[in-house]
Coordinates of C-alpha atoms in Angstrom, one line a residue:
X1 CA -2.4 -27.2 29.8
X2 CA 1.1 -25.9 29.0
X3 CA 2.4 -23.0 31.0
X4 CA 4.8 -20.5 29.4
X5 CA 7.8 -19.3 31.4
X6 CA 7.7 -15.8 32.9
X7 CA 10.4 -14.7 30.5
X8 CA 7.9 -15.0 27.6
X9 CA 5.6 -12.7 29.4
X10 CA 8.4 -10.1 29.8
X11 CA 9.0 -10.4 26.1
X12 CA 5.3 -9.7 25.4
X13 CA 5.5 -6.6 27.5
X14 CA 8.3 -5.2 25.5
X15 CA 11.5 -6.8 26.8
X16 CA 13.1 -8.2 23.7
X17 CA 15.9 -10.7 23.9
X18 CA 19.4 -9.6 22.9
X19 CA 20.0 -9.4 19.1
X20 CA 22.3 -12.4 19.1
X21 CA 19.6 -14.6 20.4
X22 CA 16.6 -13.0 18.7
X23 CA 15.9 -16.0 16.5
X24 CA 16.5 -18.7 19.2
X25 CA 12.9 -19.0 20.1
X26 CA 9.5 -17.4 19.7
X27 CA 8.5 -14.8 22.3
X28 CA 5.0 -16.3 22.6
X29 CA 4.3 -19.8 21.2
X30 CA 0.9 -19.7 19.4
X31 CA -1.5 -22.4 18.7
X32 CA -3.7 -21.4 15.7
X33 CA -7.1 -23.1 15.4
X34 CA -9.7 -22.4 12.7
X35 CA -13.0 -24.2 12.6
X36 CA -15.7 -24.3 9.9
X37 CA -14.5 -21.1 8.2
X38 CA -17.1 -19.9 5.7
X39 CA -16.7 -16.7 3.7
X40 CA -19.3 -15.2 1.4
X41 CA -19.3 -12.1 -0.8
X42 CA -21.9 -10.4 -2.8
X43 CA -21.4 -10.1 -6.5
X44 CA -23.4 -8.1 -9.1
X45 CA -24.3 -9.4 -12.5
X46 CA -23.3 -7.2 -15.4
X47 CA -25.8 -4.9 -16.9
X48 CA -26.8 -5.8 -20.4
X49 CA -29.5 -4.9 -22.9
X50 CA -31.8 -7.7 -21.6
X51 CA -30.9 -7.0 -18.0
X52 CA -31.2 -3.3 -17.3
X53 CA -30.9 -3.7 -13.5
X54 CA -28.0 -5.2 -11.7
X55 CA -28.8 -8.3 -9.6
X56 CA -26.9 -9.0 -6.5
X57 CA -25.8 -12.6 -5.8
X58 CA -24.0 -14.3 -3.0
X59 CA -20.9 -16.3 -3.8
X60 CA -19.2 -18.7 -1.4
X61 CA -15.4 -18.3 -1.4
X62 CA -14.6 -20.6 1.6
X63 CA -16.8 -23.6 2.4
X64 CA -16.3 -24.8 5.9
X65 CA -12.5 -25.2 6.3
X66 CA -11.0 -26.4 9.6
X67 CA -7.5 -27.1 10.9
X68 CA -4.9 -26.6 13.6
X69 CA -1.3 -25.3 13.5
X70 CA 0.9 -25.8 16.5
X71 CA 4.1 -24.0 17.5
X72 CA 7.0 -25.4 15.5
X73 CA 4.8 -26.4 12.6
X74 CA 4.7 -25.1 9.1
X75 CA 1.3 -25.4 7.3
X76 CA 1.3 -25.0 3.5
X77 CA -2.0 -24.3 1.7
X78 CA -2.0 -25.6 -1.8
X79 CA -4.6 -25.3 -4.6
X80 CA -5.1 -23.8 -8.1
X81 CA -5.7 -20.1 -8.7
X82 CA -9.1 -19.1 -7.3
X83 CA -9.3 -21.9 -4.8
X84 CA -9.4 -19.5 -1.8
X85 CA -5.9 -19.9 -0.5
X86 CA -5.1 -16.2 -0.1
X87 CA -8.6 -15.4 1.2
X88 CA -8.2 -18.0 4.0
X89 CA -4.7 -16.8 4.8
X90 CA -5.9 -13.2 5.0
X91 CA -8.8 -14.3 7.3
X92 CA -6.4 -16.2 9.6
X93 CA -4.1 -13.1 9.7
X94 CA -7.0 -10.9 10.9
X95 CA -6.9 -8.7 7.7
X96 CA -10.0 -9.8 5.8
X97 CA -12.5 -7.0 5.3
X98 CA -15.8 -6.9 3.4
X99 CA -18.0 -9.9 2.8
X100 CA -19.3 -12.1 5.6
X101 CA -16.9 -14.4 7.5
X102 CA -18.3 -17.0 9.8
X103 CA -16.6 -19.7 11.9
X104 CA -14.2 -19.6 14.7
X105 CA -10.5 -18.5 14.6
X106 CA -8.6 -18.6 17.9
X107 CA -5.0 -17.9 18.9
X108 CA -4.2 -19.7 22.1
X109 CA -8.0 -20.0 22.7
X110 CA -8.4 -16.2 22.3
X111 CA -9.7 -14.1 19.5
X112 CA -7.5 -11.7 17.5
X113 CA -6.2 -8.8 19.7
X114 CA -3.6 -6.1 20.0
X115 CA -1.3 -8.5 21.8
X116 CA -1.6 -11.1 19.1
X117 CA -1.2 -8.4 16.4
X118 CA 2.1 -7.5 18.0
X119 CA 3.3 -11.1 17.7
X120 CA 2.0 -11.7 14.1
X121 CA 3.9 -11.1 10.9
X122 CA 2.2 -11.0 7.5
X123 CA 4.2 -11.2 4.2
X124 CA 2.2 -10.3 1.2
X125 CA 2.7 -12.0 -2.2
X126 CA 3.9 -8.8 -3.8
X127 CA 7.1 -7.3 -2.3
X128 CA 5.9 -3.8 -1.4
X129 CA 9.1 -1.9 -0.8
X130 CA 10.5 1.6 -1.5
X131 CA 12.8 1.2 -4.6
X132 CA 15.3 3.9 -3.6
X133 CA 16.1 2.7 -0.1
X134 CA 18.8 0.3 0.6
X135 CA 18.2 -3.1 2.3
X136 CA 19.6 -1.8 5.5
X137 CA 17.6 1.5 5.4
X138 CA 14.4 -0.4 4.6
X139 CA 14.8 -2.7 7.7
X140 CA 16.1 0.1 10.0
X141 CA 13.1 2.3 9.3
X142 CA 10.8 -0.6 9.9
X143 CA 12.6 -1.4 13.1
X144 CA 12.3 2.2 14.3
X145 CA 8.6 2.1 13.7
X146 CA 7.6 -1.4 14.9
X147 CA 9.9 -2.2 17.8
X148 CA 8.8 -0.9 21.2
X149 CA 9.7 2.5 22.5
X150 CA 11.7 1.2 25.4
X151 CA 14.4 0.1 23.1
X152 CA 17.0 2.7 22.0
X153 CA 17.8 3.4 18.4
X154 CA 21.1 1.5 18.8
X155 CA 19.3 -1.5 20.1
X156 CA 16.8 -1.4 17.2
X157 CA 19.7 -1.2 14.8
X158 CA 21.3 -4.3 16.4
X159 CA 18.1 -6.1 15.8
X160 CA 18.2 -5.1 12.2
X161 CA 21.7 -6.4 11.9
X162 CA 20.6 -9.7 13.4
X163 CA 17.8 -10.1 10.8
X164 CA 20.2 -9.3 8.0
X165 CA 22.6 -11.9 9.1
X166 CA 19.9 -14.5 9.8
X167 CA 18.4 -14.1 6.3
X168 CA 21.7 -14.0 4.5
X169 CA 21.4 -10.4 3.3
X170 CA 24.8 -9.2 4.4
X171 CA 26.2 -9.2 0.8
X172 CA 23.5 -6.8 -0.5
X173 CA 22.7 -4.8 2.7
X174 CA 24.0 -1.6 1.1
X175 CA 22.3 -2.1 -2.3
X176 CA 19.1 -0.3 -3.1
X177 CA 15.9 -2.4 -3.4
X178 CA 15.2 -1.3 -7.0
X179 CA 12.0 -1.6 -9.1
X180 CA 10.8 -2.2 -12.6
X181 CA 12.8 0.6 -14.1
X182 CA 15.5 0.7 -11.4
X183 CA 18.1 -2.0 -11.0
X184 CA 18.5 -3.3 -7.5
X185 CA 18.6 -6.5 -5.5
X186 CA 17.4 -9.8 -7.0
X187 CA 13.9 -11.2 -6.6
X188 CA 15.0 -13.7 -3.9
X189 CA 16.7 -11.0 -1.9
X190 CA 13.6 -8.7 -2.2
X191 CA 11.5 -11.6 -0.8
X192 CA 13.9 -12.0 2.1
X193 CA 13.8 -8.3 2.8
X194 CA 10.0 -8.6 3.0
X195 CA 10.3 -11.5 5.4
X196 CA 12.9 -9.6 7.3
X197 CA 10.5 -6.7 7.9
X198 CA 8.2 -9.1 9.7
X199 CA 11.0 -11.0 11.5
X200 CA 12.1 -7.7 13.2
X201 CA 9.3 -8.1 15.8
X202 CA 10.3 -11.8 16.3
X203 CA 6.8 -12.9 15.5
X204 CA 5.3 -16.0 17.0
X205 CA 2.9 -16.4 14.2
X206 CA 4.0 -15.8 10.6
X207 CA 1.8 -15.7 7.5
X208 CA 3.2 -15.7 4.0
X209 CA 1.4 -15.4 0.7
X210 CA 3.2 -17.2 -2.1
X211 CA 6.7 -16.6 -0.7
X212 CA 8.3 -18.5 -3.6
X213 CA 6.3 -17.0 -6.4
X214 CA 8.5 -16.0 -9.4
X215 CA 11.6 -17.5 -7.9
X216 CA 13.9 -20.2 -9.3
X217 CA 14.0 -23.5 -7.5
X218 CA 17.3 -22.8 -5.7
X219 CA 16.2 -19.5 -4.4
X220 CA 12.8 -20.9 -3.4
X221 CA 14.6 -23.7 -1.5
X222 CA 16.6 -21.1 0.4
X223 CA 13.5 -19.2 1.4
X224 CA 11.6 -22.3 2.6
X225 CA 14.7 -23.6 4.4
X226 CA 14.9 -20.3 6.3
X227 CA 11.2 -20.6 7.2
X228 CA 11.7 -24.2 8.3
X229 CA 14.5 -23.0 10.7
X230 CA 12.2 -20.3 12.0
X231 CA 9.5 -22.9 12.7
X232 CA 12.0 -24.9 14.6
X233 CA 12.4 -22.0 16.9
X234 CA 8.8 -22.5 18.1
X235 CA 7.0 -20.3 15.6
X236 CA 3.8 -21.1 13.9
X237 CA 4.1 -20.6 10.2
X238 CA 1.2 -20.6 7.6
X239 CA 1.8 -20.0 4.0
X240 CA 0.2 -20.4 0.6
X241 CA 2.2 -21.9 -2.2
X242 CA 1.2 -22.6 -5.7
X243 CA 3.4 -25.4 -7.1
X244 CA 6.3 -26.4 -4.9
X245 CA 9.0 -28.8 -5.9
X246 CA 9.1 -32.2 -4.2
X247 CA 12.0 -31.1 -2.0
X248 CA 9.9 -28.2 -0.7
X249 CA 6.8 -30.3 -0.3
X250 CA 8.4 -32.7 2.1
X251 CA 9.6 -29.8 4.3
X252 CA 6.0 -28.9 5.2
X253 CA 4.7 -30.3 8.5
X254 CA 1.1 -30.0 7.3
X255 CA -0.6 -29.5 4.0
X256 CA -4.1 -28.2 3.3
X257 CA -5.4 -28.8 -0.2
X258 CA -8.2 -26.5 -1.5
X259 CA -10.3 -26.6 -4.6
X260 CA -13.0 -24.0 -5.2
X261 CA -13.1 -23.2 -1.5
X262 CA -13.5 -26.8 -0.5
X263 CA -11.0 -28.7 1.6
X264 CA -9.7 -31.9 -0.1
X265 CA -7.0 -32.8 2.2
X266 CA -5.6 -31.7 5.6
X267 CA -2.8 -33.5 7.4
X268 CA 0.9 -34.4 7.2
X269 CA 2.5 -33.8 3.8
X270 CA 4.2 -37.2 3.9
X271 CA 0.8 -38.9 4.3
X272 CA -1.0 -37.1 1.4
X273 CA -0.4 -39.7 -1.3
X274 CA -1.3 -42.5 1.0
X275 CA -4.6 -40.9 1.8
X276 CA -5.6 -40.4 -1.8
X277 CA -4.5 -43.9 -2.7
X278 CA -6.8 -45.2 0.1
X279 CA -9.8 -43.4 -1.4
X280 CA -9.1 -44.5 -5.0
X281 CA -6.9 -41.8 -6.4
X282 CA -3.3 -42.8 -7.1
X283 CA -0.5 -41.8 -9.6
X284 CA 0.8 -44.7 -11.7
X285 CA 4.1 -43.0 -12.2
X286 CA 6.6 -41.5 -9.8
X287 CA 5.9 -37.7 -9.7
X288 CA 6.1 -34.6 -7.6
X289 CA 3.4 -35.0 -4.9
X290 CA 2.5 -31.3 -5.2
X291 CA 1.8 -31.7 -9.0
X292 CA -0.4 -34.7 -8.3
X293 CA -2.4 -32.8 -5.6
X294 CA -2.9 -29.8 -8.0
X295 CA -4.1 -32.2 -10.7
X296 CA -6.6 -33.6 -8.2
X297 CA -7.7 -30.1 -7.2
X298 CA -8.3 -29.2 -10.8
X299 CA -10.1 -32.5 -11.6
X300 CA -7.5 -33.3 -14.2
X301 CA -7.0 -37.0 -13.5
X302 CA -7.2 -39.9 -15.9
X303 CA -10.2 -42.2 -15.3
X304 CA -10.9 -45.9 -15.5
X305 CA -13.1 -48.4 -13.7
X306 CA -11.5 -50.7 -11.2
X307 CA -12.6 -54.1 -10.0
X308 CA -14.0 -52.5 -6.8
X309 CA -17.5 -51.1 -6.8
X310 CA -16.2 -47.6 -6.2
X311 CA -14.6 -45.6 -9.0
X312 CA -10.9 -45.6 -9.1
X313 CA -9.0 -42.8 -10.8
X314 CA -5.4 -43.5 -11.6
X315 CA -2.9 -41.7 -13.8
X316 CA -2.3 -44.0 -16.8
X317 CA -0.9 -42.7 -20.2
X318 CA -3.0 -45.2 -22.1
X319 CA -6.3 -44.0 -20.7
X320 CA -8.4 -41.1 -22.0
X321 CA -8.1 -37.9 -19.9
X322 CA -11.1 -36.6 -18.0
X323 CA -11.0 -33.1 -19.6
X324 CA -14.7 -32.4 -19.9
X325 CA -16.3 -30.1 -17.4
X326 CA -18.7 -32.8 -16.2
X327 CA -15.9 -35.2 -15.5
X328 CA -13.8 -32.6 -13.7
X329 CA -16.8 -31.6 -11.5
X330 CA -17.5 -35.3 -10.7
X331 CA -13.9 -35.9 -9.7
X332 CA -13.9 -32.8 -7.5
X333 CA -17.2 -33.8 -5.9
X334 CA -15.8 -37.3 -5.2
X335 CA -12.7 -35.8 -3.5
X336 CA -14.9 -33.5 -1.4
X337 CA -17.0 -36.5 -0.3
X338 CA -13.9 -38.5 0.5
X339 CA -12.6 -35.7 2.7
X340 CA -15.9 -35.5 4.6
X341 CA -16.0 -39.3 5.0
X342 CA -12.4 -40.0 6.0
X343 CA -10.8 -36.8 7.3
X344 CA -13.4 -34.4 8.8
X345 CA -13.8 -36.4 12.0
X346 CA -10.1 -36.6 12.6
X347 CA -9.8 -32.8 12.0
X348 CA -12.6 -32.2 14.5
X349 CA -10.9 -34.4 17.1
X350 CA -7.7 -32.5 16.6
X351 CA -9.5 -29.3 17.2
X352 CA -11.0 -30.7 20.4
X353 CA -7.7 -31.6 21.9
X354 CA -6.7 -29.3 24.8
X355 CA -3.3 -28.4 23.5
X356 CA -3.3 -24.6 23.7
X357 CA -0.6 -22.7 25.4
X358 CA -2.0 -20.7 28.3
X359 CA -0.4 -17.2 28.5
X360 CA -1.6 -14.6 31.0
X361 CA -1.4 -11.6 28.7
X362 CA -3.2 -8.5 29.7
X363 CA -4.2 -7.0 26.4
X364 CA -5.5 -3.9 28.0
X365 CA -2.0 -3.1 29.4
X366 CA -0.5 -3.4 25.9
X367 CA -0.6 0.0 24.2
X368 CA -2.0 0.1 20.7
X369 CA 1.1 1.8 19.2
X370 CA 4.7 0.7 19.7
X371 CA 6.0 4.3 19.6
X372 CA 4.8 7.8 20.3
X373 CA 3.2 10.1 17.7
X374 CA 6.3 12.2 17.5
X375 CA 8.6 9.2 17.0
X376 CA 6.4 7.9 14.2
X377 CA 6.3 11.3 12.6
X378 CA 10.1 11.9 12.7
X379 CA 10.9 8.4 11.3
X380 CA 8.3 8.8 8.5
X381 CA 9.5 12.3 7.8
X382 CA 13.1 11.2 7.3
X383 CA 12.1 8.1 5.3
X384 CA 9.8 10.1 3.0
X385 CA 12.4 12.7 2.2
X386 CA 15.0 10.1 1.5
X387 CA 12.7 8.2 -0.9
X388 CA 10.8 10.9 -2.7
X389 CA 13.7 13.3 -3.3
X390 CA 14.7 11.1 -6.2
X391 CA 11.4 11.6 -7.9
X392 CA 10.9 15.3 -6.9
X393 CA 14.4 16.3 -8.1
X394 CA 14.7 14.0 -11.1
X395 CA 16.7 15.3 -14.0
X396 CA 13.6 15.4 -16.2
X397 CA 11.6 17.6 -13.8
X398 CA 14.4 20.0 -13.2
X399 CA 15.0 20.3 -16.9
X400 CA 11.3 20.9 -17.5
X401 CA 11.1 23.7 -15.0
X402 CA 14.4 25.4 -16.2
X403 CA 13.4 25.3 -19.8
X404 CA 9.9 26.8 -19.1
X405 CA 11.5 29.4 -16.9
X406 CA 14.1 30.5 -19.4
X407 CA 11.7 30.4 -22.3
X408 CA 9.2 32.6 -20.3
X409 CA 12.0 35.0 -19.5
X410 CA 13.0 35.2 -23.2
X411 CA 9.4 35.7 -24.3
X412 CA 8.7 38.5 -21.8
X413 CA 12.3 39.8 -21.9
X414 CA 12.6 43.2 -20.1
X415 CA 8.9 44.1 -20.6
X416 CA 7.7 47.2 -18.8
X417 CA 4.4 48.9 -18.0
X418 CA 4.1 50.2 -21.5
X419 CA 3.5 46.5 -22.5
X420 CA 0.9 46.0 -19.7
X421 CA -1.0 43.3 -21.6
X422 CA 2.3 41.3 -21.8
X423 CA 3.0 41.6 -18.1
X424 CA -0.6 40.7 -17.2
X425 CA -0.3 37.6 -19.5
X426 CA 2.9 36.6 -17.7
X427 CA 1.1 36.6 -14.4
X428 CA -1.8 34.6 -15.7
X429 CA 0.6 32.1 -17.2
X430 CA 2.3 31.7 -13.9
X431 CA -1.0 31.1 -12.1
X432 CA -2.0 28.5 -14.7
X433 CA 1.4 26.7 -15.0
X434 CA 1.9 26.5 -11.2
X435 CA -1.7 25.4 -10.8
X436 CA -1.4 22.4 -13.1
X437 CA 2.2 21.4 -12.2
X438 CA 1.8 20.7 -8.5
X439 CA -1.7 19.4 -9.0
X440 CA -0.5 16.5 -11.2
X441 CA 2.6 15.9 -8.9
X442 CA 0.3 15.5 -5.9
X443 CA -2.4 13.5 -7.7
X444 CA -0.1 10.5 -8.1
X445 CA 1.1 10.5 -4.5
X446 CA -1.6 8.4 -2.7
X447 CA -2.4 6.1 -5.6
X448 CA 1.3 5.2 -5.7
X449 CA 1.5 4.9 -1.9
X450 CA -1.8 3.0 -1.5
X451 CA -0.3 -0.5 -1.3
X452 CA 2.5 0.5 1.1
X453 CA 0.0 2.4 3.3
X454 CA -2.4 -0.5 3.4
X455 CA 0.4 -2.9 4.3
X456 CA 2.0 -0.8 7.0
X457 CA -1.3 0.3 8.5
X458 CA -2.5 -3.3 8.7
X459 CA 0.6 -4.1 10.7
X460 CA -0.1 -1.3 13.1
X461 CA 3.2 0.4 12.4
X462 CA 1.9 4.0 12.8
X463 CA -1.1 6.3 13.1
X464 CA -2.6 7.7 9.9
X465 CA -2.2 11.2 11.3
X466 CA 1.6 10.9 11.8
X467 CA 1.9 9.4 8.3
X468 CA -0.2 12.2 6.7
X469 CA 1.7 15.0 8.5
X470 CA 5.1 13.5 7.7
X471 CA 4.2 13.3 4.0
X472 CA 2.6 16.7 3.9
X473 CA 5.5 18.5 5.6
X474 CA 8.2 16.4 4.1
X475 CA 7.0 17.3 0.6
X476 CA 7.1 21.1 1.3
X477 CA 10.8 21.7 0.8
X478 CA 10.8 19.6 -2.3
X479 CA 7.6 21.1 -3.8
X480 CA 8.7 24.7 -3.1
X481 CA 12.2 24.6 -4.5
X482 CA 11.4 24.3 -8.2
X483 CA 8.7 27.1 -8.2
X484 CA 11.2 29.4 -6.4
X485 CA 13.8 28.7 -9.1
X486 CA 11.3 29.3 -11.8
X487 CA 10.0 32.6 -10.4
X488 CA 13.5 33.9 -9.7
X489 CA 14.6 33.3 -13.3
X490 CA 11.4 34.5 -15.0
X491 CA 10.9 37.6 -12.7
X492 CA 14.3 39.2 -13.4
X493 CA 14.5 38.3 -17.0
X494 CA 11.0 39.7 -17.6
X495 CA 12.0 43.1 -16.1
X496 CA 9.3 43.3 -13.5
X497 CA 9.5 45.7 -10.6
X498 CA 13.1 45.5 -9.4
X499 CA 12.3 45.9 -5.7
X500 CA 12.8 43.3 -3.0
X501 CA 9.3 43.9 -1.7
X502 CA 7.6 43.2 -5.0
X503 CA 9.8 40.2 -5.8
X504 CA 9.3 38.5 -2.4
X505 CA 5.6 39.3 -2.4
X506 CA 5.2 37.7 -5.8
X507 CA 7.3 34.7 -4.7
X508 CA 5.1 34.2 -1.6
X509 CA 1.9 34.3 -3.6
X510 CA 3.2 31.7 -6.1
X511 CA 4.4 29.4 -3.3
X512 CA 1.1 29.9 -1.5
X513 CA -0.9 28.9 -4.6
X514 CA 1.4 25.9 -5.1
X515 CA 0.4 24.6 -1.6
X516 CA -3.2 25.1 -2.5
X517 CA -2.9 23.3 -5.8
X518 CA -1.0 20.5 -4.1
X519 CA -3.7 20.1 -1.6
X520 CA -6.3 19.8 -4.3
X521 CA -4.2 17.1 -6.0
X522 CA -3.8 15.2 -2.7
X523 CA -7.6 15.3 -2.2
X524 CA -8.4 14.1 -5.7
X525 CA -5.8 11.4 -5.6
X526 CA -6.9 10.1 -2.1
X527 CA -10.6 10.2 -3.1
X528 CA -10.3 8.6 -6.5
X529 CA -7.2 6.3 -6.0
X530 CA -7.0 5.7 -9.7
X531 CA -4.4 7.6 -11.6
X532 CA -6.2 7.8 -14.9
X533 CA -9.5 8.9 -13.4
X534 CA -7.8 11.3 -11.0
X535 CA -5.8 12.9 -13.8
X536 CA -9.0 13.5 -15.9
X537 CA -10.9 14.9 -12.9
X538 CA -7.9 17.1 -12.0
X539 CA -7.7 18.5 -15.5
X540 CA -11.4 19.3 -15.7
X541 CA -11.4 21.1 -12.4
X542 CA -8.2 23.1 -13.1
X543 CA -9.4 24.1 -16.6
X544 CA -12.7 25.2 -15.1
X545 CA -10.8 27.4 -12.6
X546 CA -8.7 28.9 -15.4
X547 CA -11.7 29.6 -17.7
X548 CA -13.7 31.3 -15.0
X549 CA -10.9 33.4 -13.5
X550 CA -11.7 36.4 -15.6
X551 CA -8.8 36.5 -18.1
X552 CA -10.2 34.7 -21.1
X553 CA -13.8 35.6 -20.6
X554 CA -14.4 39.0 -19.0
X555 CA -18.2 38.8 -19.0
X556 CA -18.9 35.5 -17.4
X557 CA -22.6 34.5 -17.3
X558 CA -24.1 34.7 -13.8
X559 CA -25.1 31.1 -13.6
X560 CA -21.4 30.0 -13.7
X561 CA -19.8 33.1 -12.3
X562 CA -19.9 31.6 -8.8
X563 CA -17.0 29.3 -9.8
X564 CA -14.5 32.1 -9.5
X565 CA -15.1 32.1 -5.7
X566 CA -13.6 28.6 -5.5
X567 CA -11.0 29.2 -8.3
X568 CA -7.4 28.8 -7.2
X569 CA -6.3 30.5 -10.4
X570 CA -8.5 33.6 -9.9
X571 CA -7.2 34.3 -6.4
X572 CA -3.6 33.6 -7.5
X573 CA -3.9 35.9 -10.5
X574 CA -5.4 38.7 -8.4
X575 CA -2.7 38.5 -5.8
X576 CA 0.1 38.4 -8.4
X577 CA -1.3 41.6 -10.0
X578 CA -1.4 43.2 -6.6
X579 CA 2.3 42.6 -6.1
X580 CA 3.1 44.8 -9.1
X581 CA 0.3 47.3 -9.4
X582 CA -1.5 49.5 -6.9
X583 CA -4.9 51.2 -7.1
X584 CA -4.5 54.5 -8.8
X585 CA -1.4 53.5 -10.7
X586 CA -1.4 54.5 -14.4
X587 CA 0.1 53.3 -17.6
X588 CA 0.5 55.0 -21.0
X589 CA -2.5 54.0 -23.0
X590 CA -2.1 56.5 -25.8
X591 CA 0.5 58.9 -27.1
X592 CA -0.2 61.6 -24.6
X593 CA -2.6 59.9 -22.3
X594 CA -2.3 57.9 -19.1
X595 CA -5.0 55.4 -18.0
X596 CA -5.6 53.6 -14.7
X597 CA -4.2 50.0 -14.5
X598 CA -7.3 48.9 -12.7
X599 CA -9.4 49.9 -15.7
X600 CA -7.3 47.8 -18.1
X601 CA -9.6 45.2 -19.8
X602 CA -7.6 42.2 -18.5
X603 CA -7.3 43.6 -15.0
X604 CA -10.7 45.1 -14.4
X605 CA -12.7 41.8 -14.1
X606 CA -10.3 40.7 -11.3
X607 CA -9.5 44.1 -9.7
X608 CA -6.6 45.2 -7.6
X609 CA -8.4 45.1 -4.2
X610 CA -9.6 42.4 -1.9
X611 CA -6.2 40.9 -1.3
X612 CA -7.0 39.9 2.3
X613 CA -10.0 38.0 1.1
X614 CA -7.9 36.2 -1.5
X615 CA -5.3 35.2 1.1
X616 CA -7.9 33.9 3.5
X617 CA -9.7 32.0 0.7
X618 CA -6.5 30.2 -0.4
X619 CA -5.7 29.5 3.2
X620 CA -9.1 27.8 3.8
X621 CA -8.6 25.8 0.6
X622 CA -5.0 24.7 1.7
X623 CA -6.5 23.3 5.0
X624 CA -9.8 22.1 3.5
X625 CA -8.3 20.1 0.6
X626 CA -5.9 18.4 3.0
X627 CA -8.6 17.6 5.4
X628 CA -10.6 15.9 2.6
X629 CA -7.5 13.9 1.6
X630 CA -7.1 12.8 5.2
X631 CA -10.7 11.7 5.6
X632 CA -10.5 9.8 2.3
X633 CA -7.3 8.0 3.4
X634 CA -9.1 6.7 6.5
X635 CA -10.7 4.0 4.2
X636 CA -7.2 2.5 3.7
X637 CA -5.6 0.0 6.0
X638 CA -8.7 -0.7 8.1
X639 CA -8.5 -4.3 9.0
X640 CA -11.1 -6.7 10.3
X641 CA -11.1 -7.1 14.0
X642 CA -12.2 -10.3 15.5

């Protein structure tokens, strides 16, 4: 057994080494072992005219995969698309949910735990980053959330600087990340930022899904070279990679080749070609070993009979290519059989070796969260405002609200109570416009944030409650500024009651309804998580509220009249009318006659009373819709615990 020094234990408990030495060594060397990993999922056959009922089938994704990765080693998993690389990587990283996973995965002889989660980094294939934050801001916010609470903000910032220097990001540290429609850092720099987010915790075990995908060969070389240096610091690194160059291939300490969930090779990368030659598969020309292995995994190998009794498959330009499905299946089966005959026993003996590092970690002492609820909330609040202000206050949205406000003011220019129908129409328009606008703004919030939330929650960065409260409260100032500007312009241009009480009462009602519509949008977006479907559902719901609010149809049939009791538009319309007109107030309905406002055809179905009930009803909806959104979000970021 190997004993780890006491200093490593101090690192686990939260004492991080100085920033200058953060990359010298891993806090906790980890031996990763996985044995006979099998993963099954249930699939449903499509419903057709001859098959009216869906039939559930079980599909094998991983078929008994084993291996060991020691501290200081870098394992690369190769294979064509659909071979199970990412599924295996996700399972080893403790993030695989759904389906049925069997087999044994241990980290220093122990199952996945909070202690191991704190020492594990996971870099996804897609770089999930906020586009408007700079490189430094992205890493600083991550450090504030992930590094332990016993470090000061200054110390966490120093760790960020160390990561930036280590990954060669100093040149672009003040540049924004960017996105599809926003110019920012390059693809290689984005990938290094993603790696840097995981390196902040100085992980002992690092998983990377296609870290060189979409990068040129030079940039890919820099990325893998950085990972190789990290492995030399005693870290255990596991990655998937699709088609590495020969230079990259020989940097891997171990290679695992997969085909349709089956292992075809496991061992040193430098010994891969020698193994396949020994079992009858050899390239006749000098070529990239990775290309040859992928050809094997796809069954795309030229075929000829050798003098030996066994079949020998060699690459020869003068021989017909085995491109039929039967030939490819036969080649793959031959490779699977060769693995079982020549490698499976050596893999089992390697797994049986007693080479784990024994570390006396007390997982119960390790708190689940690195920081307090308030610390998480404050960091997420600041980050959310900094990122979303660009979208909330975009030129297009500001122009949209200003144009509608000015146009409304011109259409209802200096109307008075003699034009009661016009004034009532203005209030209904306000209730409709500020029902739809915040609804659609909020509907897109969680579908857009889904990948980021899943990524960060899987890393254990923060509680869902702190994230939800930070997002909800952080959006308030941004969501309430534009309706305030709209109401101020339209109110005074339309010539409504020129008293501070009426103006501020109307403004309060409008902002109150905006919060309610926003809550409905958050609930729909969180529950559906598909922008198109959520938009359609939101439109149907809000149009139903408008139609049943008593303005368009004054004699609503009883079997649908109950909808007005859950209609945001109806309560908003009623309260806006109440800010301008009081029971008993009259208007000139004829040349020499005054009529009661409450009897006006457009006002009577709604009435001028019951304001307290309307305020309470909207308040219940403000809280209720957000509670529904929170419960719907609990489905996201739940990882599989071993």
